[in-house]
XYZ file of C-alpha atoms in Angstrom:
426
model
C 65.104 7.908 55.524
C 68.840 6.895 55.819
C 70.589 6.493 59.318
C 74.062 6.137 60.628
C 74.288 3.586 63.301
C 76.746 3.887 66.242
C 78.062 1.561 68.885
C 80.226 2.516 72.043
C 81.580 0.008 74.297
C 81.673 1.107 77.928
C 82.706 -0.180 81.233
C 81.344 0.340 84.650
C 82.644 -0.246 88.078
C 80.069 -1.482 91.059
C 81.699 -0.358 94.390
C 79.437 -2.694 96.352
C 80.497 -5.920 94.530
C 82.845 -8.389 95.938
C 85.535 -7.319 93.286
C 84.850 -3.661 92.713
C 88.136 -3.174 90.654
C 86.805 -5.557 88.010
C 84.855 -3.178 85.239
C 81.449 -4.747 83.840
C 81.226 -4.005 80.092
C 78.175 -2.981 78.257
C 77.325 -1.575 74.859
C 75.309 1.589 73.893
C 73.706 1.803 70.704
C 72.255 4.847 68.691
C 71.015 5.917 65.511
C 71.299 9.183 63.562
C 68.636 9.997 61.122
C 70.032 11.672 57.809
C 68.419 14.148 55.591
C 67.607 13.121 51.952
C 70.289 15.466 50.655
C 73.066 13.661 52.816
C 74.638 10.131 52.757
C 76.417 8.199 55.384
C 79.804 8.959 53.683
C 79.054 12.680 53.959
C 78.040 12.543 57.466
C 81.246 10.860 58.480
C 83.563 13.267 56.809
C 82.043 16.499 58.240
C 83.911 17.513 61.413
C 83.480 20.425 63.554
C 87.298 21.196 63.422
C 89.751 21.650 60.455
C 91.724 18.642 59.390
C 95.303 18.413 57.642
C 94.806 19.812 54.244
C 98.405 20.645 53.609
C 101.760 19.188 53.030
C 105.446 20.580 53.576
C 107.931 18.198 51.492
C 111.471 18.904 52.155
C 114.236 17.951 49.637
C 115.463 15.257 52.317
C 112.394 12.966 51.564
C 110.414 14.095 54.896
C 106.867 14.822 54.481
C 105.225 17.099 56.995
C 101.033 17.213 57.093
C 99.610 20.328 58.466
C 96.541 22.624 58.424
C 96.521 25.567 55.925
C 95.643 29.201 56.411
C 96.284 32.234 54.236
C 96.338 31.361 50.514
C 96.060 28.181 48.842
C 98.224 26.674 46.087
C 101.675 25.033 45.667
C 104.884 27.001 46.208
C 108.489 26.244 46.338
C 111.210 27.995 48.754
C 114.116 27.636 51.006
C 113.060 26.619 54.836
C 114.702 28.746 57.404
C 113.797 29.178 61.109
C 113.248 32.520 62.895
C 113.795 32.550 66.706
C 112.167 35.958 67.485
C 109.429 35.952 69.937
C 107.629 38.816 68.588
C 107.434 40.832 65.379
C 105.636 38.416 62.890
C 104.455 41.248 60.552
C 107.825 42.950 60.314
C 109.207 39.430 59.423
C 106.541 38.822 56.882
C 107.095 42.105 55.217
C 110.941 41.933 55.270
C 111.993 41.814 51.565
C 115.199 39.944 52.789
C 112.861 36.736 53.195
C 112.213 36.516 49.408
C 112.423 32.901 48.191
C 112.037 31.524 51.484
C 109.537 29.835 53.844
C 110.024 31.256 57.471
C 109.336 28.889 60.263
C 108.792 30.455 63.604
C 110.491 28.755 66.651
C 107.985 30.585 68.940
C 104.840 28.211 68.823
C 102.101 30.854 69.449
C 101.813 33.231 66.367
C 98.768 35.548 65.395
C 97.603 36.868 68.657
C 98.105 40.406 67.990
C 96.746 40.086 64.447
C 98.109 42.710 61.969
C 98.166 46.293 61.544
C 99.324 49.143 59.085
C 102.063 50.716 61.299
C 104.363 47.552 61.429
C 104.591 47.082 57.543
C 108.440 46.999 56.669
C 107.759 47.173 52.622
C 105.016 47.562 50.332
C 104.193 43.769 50.299
C 104.953 40.347 51.519
C 108.096 39.074 49.777
C 108.466 35.573 51.566
C 107.413 32.179 49.947
C 105.232 31.172 53.010
C 104.935 30.872 56.778
C 105.206 27.783 58.815
C 104.041 27.935 62.783
C 103.197 25.685 65.471
C 99.990 27.063 66.806
C 97.610 29.663 65.213
C 95.669 31.858 67.446
C 92.157 31.589 67.238
C 91.679 35.299 68.515
C 93.451 38.597 68.388
C 93.916 40.997 71.382
C 95.835 44.261 70.501
C 94.362 47.646 70.380
C 96.258 48.310 67.124
C 94.902 45.238 65.194
C 92.977 45.708 61.974
C 92.674 42.172 60.870
C 93.659 38.565 61.479
C 96.924 36.954 60.507
C 94.951 34.438 58.215
C 92.900 37.242 56.255
C 96.127 39.420 55.889
C 98.132 36.212 54.228
C 95.247 35.443 52.020
C 94.874 39.133 50.630
C 98.762 39.084 49.838
C 98.431 35.468 48.415
C 100.800 34.186 50.775
C 100.687 30.562 51.914
C 100.740 29.475 55.731
C 100.511 26.227 57.378
C 100.061 25.259 61.397
C 99.802 22.442 63.479
C 103.291 21.173 62.187
C 106.095 19.962 64.532
C 108.064 23.002 64.021
C 110.493 21.959 66.705
C 111.327 18.648 64.746
C 111.779 20.790 61.694
C 114.007 23.050 63.411
C 116.420 20.213 64.723
C 116.432 18.845 61.363
C 117.682 22.250 59.910
C 120.248 22.704 62.502
C 121.677 19.324 61.847
C 121.596 19.074 57.954
C 121.130 22.972 57.234
C 118.804 24.992 55.147
C 116.658 22.852 52.856
C 114.395 23.390 49.984
C 110.731 22.448 50.434
C 107.456 22.710 48.618
C 104.362 23.942 50.455
C 101.030 22.620 48.770
C 97.400 22.499 49.363
C 96.693 20.757 46.228
C 95.576 17.144 46.773
C 95.976 16.430 43.019
C 99.622 16.474 43.381
C 101.364 13.357 44.702
C 104.163 13.423 47.339
C 106.684 12.297 44.571
C 105.843 15.114 42.496
C 106.142 17.561 45.281
C 109.663 16.038 46.169
C 110.939 16.145 42.584
C 109.966 19.971 42.810
C 111.938 20.532 45.785
C 115.095 18.832 44.455
C 114.875 20.393 41.080
C 115.055 24.086 42.478
C 117.831 25.825 43.903
C 118.138 29.299 45.628
C 121.932 29.758 45.142
C 123.066 31.836 42.333
C 119.677 33.234 41.805
C 119.317 37.198 41.711
C 116.483 38.075 44.261
C 117.312 41.629 44.517
C 115.817 42.781 41.232
C 112.411 41.593 42.398
C 112.112 43.560 45.624
C 114.117 46.695 44.567
C 111.950 49.881 43.762
C 111.674 50.719 39.901
C 112.591 54.551 40.233
C 114.232 56.951 42.605
C 112.217 58.535 45.212
C 112.712 60.939 48.155
C 111.919 59.458 51.587
C 110.882 61.969 54.408
C 109.033 60.008 57.076
C 110.845 60.141 60.393
C 110.222 57.444 63.299
C 106.902 58.284 64.681
C 107.131 60.320 67.981
C 105.239 57.510 69.726
C 108.010 54.976 68.904
C 111.103 57.247 69.191
C 113.601 56.194 71.857
C 116.747 57.797 70.966
C 116.173 61.482 70.001
C 118.567 63.376 72.440
C 121.716 64.998 71.423
C 120.808 65.400 67.813
C 120.534 68.702 65.550
C 123.331 70.304 63.645
C 124.154 69.660 60.021
C 121.646 67.646 57.797
C 123.174 65.009 55.456
C 122.298 64.168 51.961
C 122.183 60.198 51.709
C 121.596 58.215 48.890
C 120.186 54.735 49.766
C 120.487 51.804 47.234
C 117.351 49.549 47.642
C 118.084 45.894 47.784
C 115.151 45.314 49.430
C 115.336 48.029 52.153
C 113.272 47.984 55.107
C 111.158 51.285 56.013
C 112.618 51.522 59.569
C 116.015 51.930 58.318
C 115.035 54.889 56.393
C 112.868 55.987 59.277
C 115.780 55.869 61.561
C 118.216 57.571 59.202
C 115.663 60.475 58.581
C 115.471 60.596 62.517
C 118.821 61.283 62.615
C 118.596 64.577 60.321
C 119.297 62.689 56.878
C 117.588 63.901 53.605
C 117.314 60.508 51.651
C 116.906 59.563 48.067
C 116.204 55.953 47.507
C 117.459 54.575 44.335
C 116.877 51.078 42.614
C 119.351 48.209 42.916
C 120.728 48.925 39.226
C 121.123 52.459 39.671
C 124.617 53.602 38.306
C 127.214 54.877 40.467
C 127.830 57.647 38.211
C 124.595 58.968 38.709
C 124.829 58.629 42.347
C 127.942 60.612 42.482
C 126.557 63.352 40.195
C 123.882 63.885 43.125
C 126.972 64.959 45.182
C 125.709 62.913 48.352
C 127.265 63.270 51.926
C 127.037 59.447 52.209
C 125.814 56.297 50.456
C 123.825 53.494 52.234
C 123.850 50.044 50.671
C 120.567 48.301 52.268
C 119.685 44.620 53.352
C 118.193 42.476 50.666
C 117.610 38.754 49.947
C 119.613 36.149 48.503
C 123.261 35.356 47.277
C 125.539 38.364 47.016
C 127.489 36.439 44.322
C 124.278 36.440 42.106
C 124.312 40.236 41.851
C 127.730 41.222 40.138
C 126.309 44.345 38.838
C 125.807 45.658 42.350
C 129.297 44.506 43.421
C 130.714 46.792 40.527
C 128.428 49.729 41.622
C 129.719 49.430 45.172
C 133.435 49.449 43.939
C 132.724 52.455 41.986
C 131.531 54.450 44.871
C 133.749 53.291 47.933
C 136.522 55.719 48.647
C 134.413 58.748 47.110
C 132.072 59.327 49.800
C 131.373 57.762 53.106
C 129.550 54.243 52.866
C 127.221 52.478 55.267
C 126.338 48.769 54.383
C 123.738 46.604 56.089
C 123.289 42.968 55.699
C 123.377 42.353 51.998
C 125.321 45.683 51.952
C 127.606 44.524 54.171
C 128.364 41.494 52.216
C 128.446 43.280 48.749
C 131.121 45.633 50.409
C 133.159 42.663 51.546
C 133.055 41.443 47.852
C 133.788 44.888 46.683
C 136.721 45.172 48.832
C 138.165 41.877 47.275
C 136.944 39.358 49.954
C 134.713 36.399 49.471
C 131.316 35.317 50.852
C 130.109 31.854 51.589
C 126.574 30.167 52.297
C 126.113 29.376 56.151
C 124.764 26.212 57.311
C 121.168 27.721 58.138
C 122.137 31.318 58.739
C 121.106 33.727 61.340
C 117.612 34.700 61.728
C 116.172 36.277 64.716
C 115.796 39.413 67.070
C 117.988 37.782 70.009
C 121.310 37.280 68.498
C 124.413 38.414 70.812
C 127.203 40.483 68.915
C 130.407 41.643 70.248
C 131.532 45.246 69.368
C 135.323 44.621 69.363
C 136.080 48.374 69.424
C 134.574 48.898 72.905
C 133.838 45.205 73.940
C 130.008 45.990 74.520
C 127.722 42.917 73.714
C 124.601 44.032 71.530
C 121.513 41.798 71.263
C 120.941 42.226 67.627
C 118.047 41.537 64.861
C 119.524 39.305 62.026
C 118.167 37.636 58.929
C 120.999 36.383 56.359
C 122.153 32.977 54.926
C 125.576 34.501 53.710
C 128.530 35.825 55.550
C 131.806 37.550 54.648
C 134.947 35.314 55.259
C 137.222 37.666 57.051
C 140.332 35.721 56.015
C 139.774 36.866 52.785
C 139.715 40.452 53.272
C 142.789 42.554 52.295
C 144.942 44.427 54.842
C 143.588 47.538 56.180
C 139.857 46.189 56.498
C 139.066 45.852 60.329
C 136.581 43.215 61.717
C 134.516 45.362 64.340
C 131.897 42.882 65.238
C 131.568 39.283 65.723
C 128.426 37.123 66.280
C 128.903 35.496 69.612
C 126.915 32.396 68.633
C 129.163 31.158 65.925
C 132.256 33.831 65.711
C 131.168 34.947 62.270
C 132.046 38.355 60.791
C 129.180 40.842 62.000
C 130.850 43.997 61.013
C 133.609 45.819 59.109
C 135.491 49.294 58.735
C 138.030 50.466 56.388
C 138.992 54.239 57.900
C 141.006 54.892 54.735
C 137.882 54.362 52.565
C 135.541 55.987 55.046
C 133.474 52.651 55.083
C 131.551 50.885 57.857
C 129.083 47.965 57.715
C 127.030 45.699 59.756
C 125.850 41.959 58.977
C 122.627 42.691 61.028
C 119.797 45.285 61.202
C 120.466 48.015 63.488
C 116.886 49.373 63.209
C 115.766 46.269 64.944
C 112.361 45.904 63.595
C 111.399 43.470 65.048
C 114.100 43.334 67.919
C 116.084 45.457 70.646
C 117.499 48.987 70.130
C 121.101 48.147 71.178
C 122.559 48.854 68.017
C 120.625 51.796 67.050
C 123.870 53.975 67.531
C 125.316 52.487 64.309
C 123.308 55.358 62.689
C 124.925 58.052 64.770
C 128.354 56.445 63.824
C 127.192 56.871 60.179
C 126.440 60.444 60.719
C 129.960 61.227 62.435
C 131.463 59.417 59.470
C 129.871 61.797 57.146
C 130.547 64.624 59.375
C 134.412 64.021 59.519
C 134.512 63.668 55.774
C 132.441 67.116 55.271
C 134.968 68.880 57.675
C 138.035 67.390 55.865
C 136.823 68.407 52.299
């Protein structure tokens, strides 16, 4: 029977010796018998812990070894970092992350598992998840499965045991980078690097891949267990048409909780059909990618503004900016997190907001009459617009805050008031 021999060199100190600080070396040798079905090379390779089996190759040439979880394979995407401390399931199911690898700066992920209630859309649209430490256990009364099983079922790649702090610093310094995530050992580093450098997210229509295919009615309100702002409502109900550019379910729940009857329509739904429905207001939702890559959506916005009250969120905010004649630009590394401070210039109130975008509206390009209502206090970028003459309002961030704080929930009430005023003036 074959054996594997080990030799360990050890040191011991004798306190009674004349020189007790000088260690005395000795060697311990042992042999481990192997079964006939195993050879020495196999025994050495077997370990009781997972070893690095994945690579993240960035377009700048850096290669990051990691351990995989979720689905295997090879995937390309834009790497962005998210500073949220909680809410990874809402992030995973936010359609605005389509085409992107999300790197969580919070090091410990997966400890609460996943559950059905925290879904923000019908599936995971992001390209992959990058984390520092994957929890080995879950502890939450709502948990139904582990994060790894959840990603594997949805064919989403994930890696852990990677230096997320170093990657974040690189992204902050150099800007967002395209990367390739792979568990395929047959692919060389050079091949993966070439993939990262030959793919680009700029100018790609990502909205069409996340939008619904046909109109539907949304009726679900915020569950009573999670309702936090129900006082002072009632009165008129308003009919709202919501354009699905990648809409999150909690945006719809919040609108419904404020008494709105909502019809969700695809991103390509004609403006003429929307106006035939005679809505009290139109919502242009959040969504992924470059607003300049969807000129059809900009044209739809142009045909609707001025005819009914309008509320734009995130991508909807950017499309409104373009429809008004303004320009949008790609940010260095964008805003992603549930802890971004925003100042409401109308009342000087500071809101802690949930944000997810890589593009912003250039306020200097907007025509006269358009008011910048909010600014991001981290970099001074435009975070909200209003044009009273056209019954229009917009926010760059996510007022439904899923995940995130509820500071901005009053924006839905402002939209209600905008529709009420228009209805009274008609």
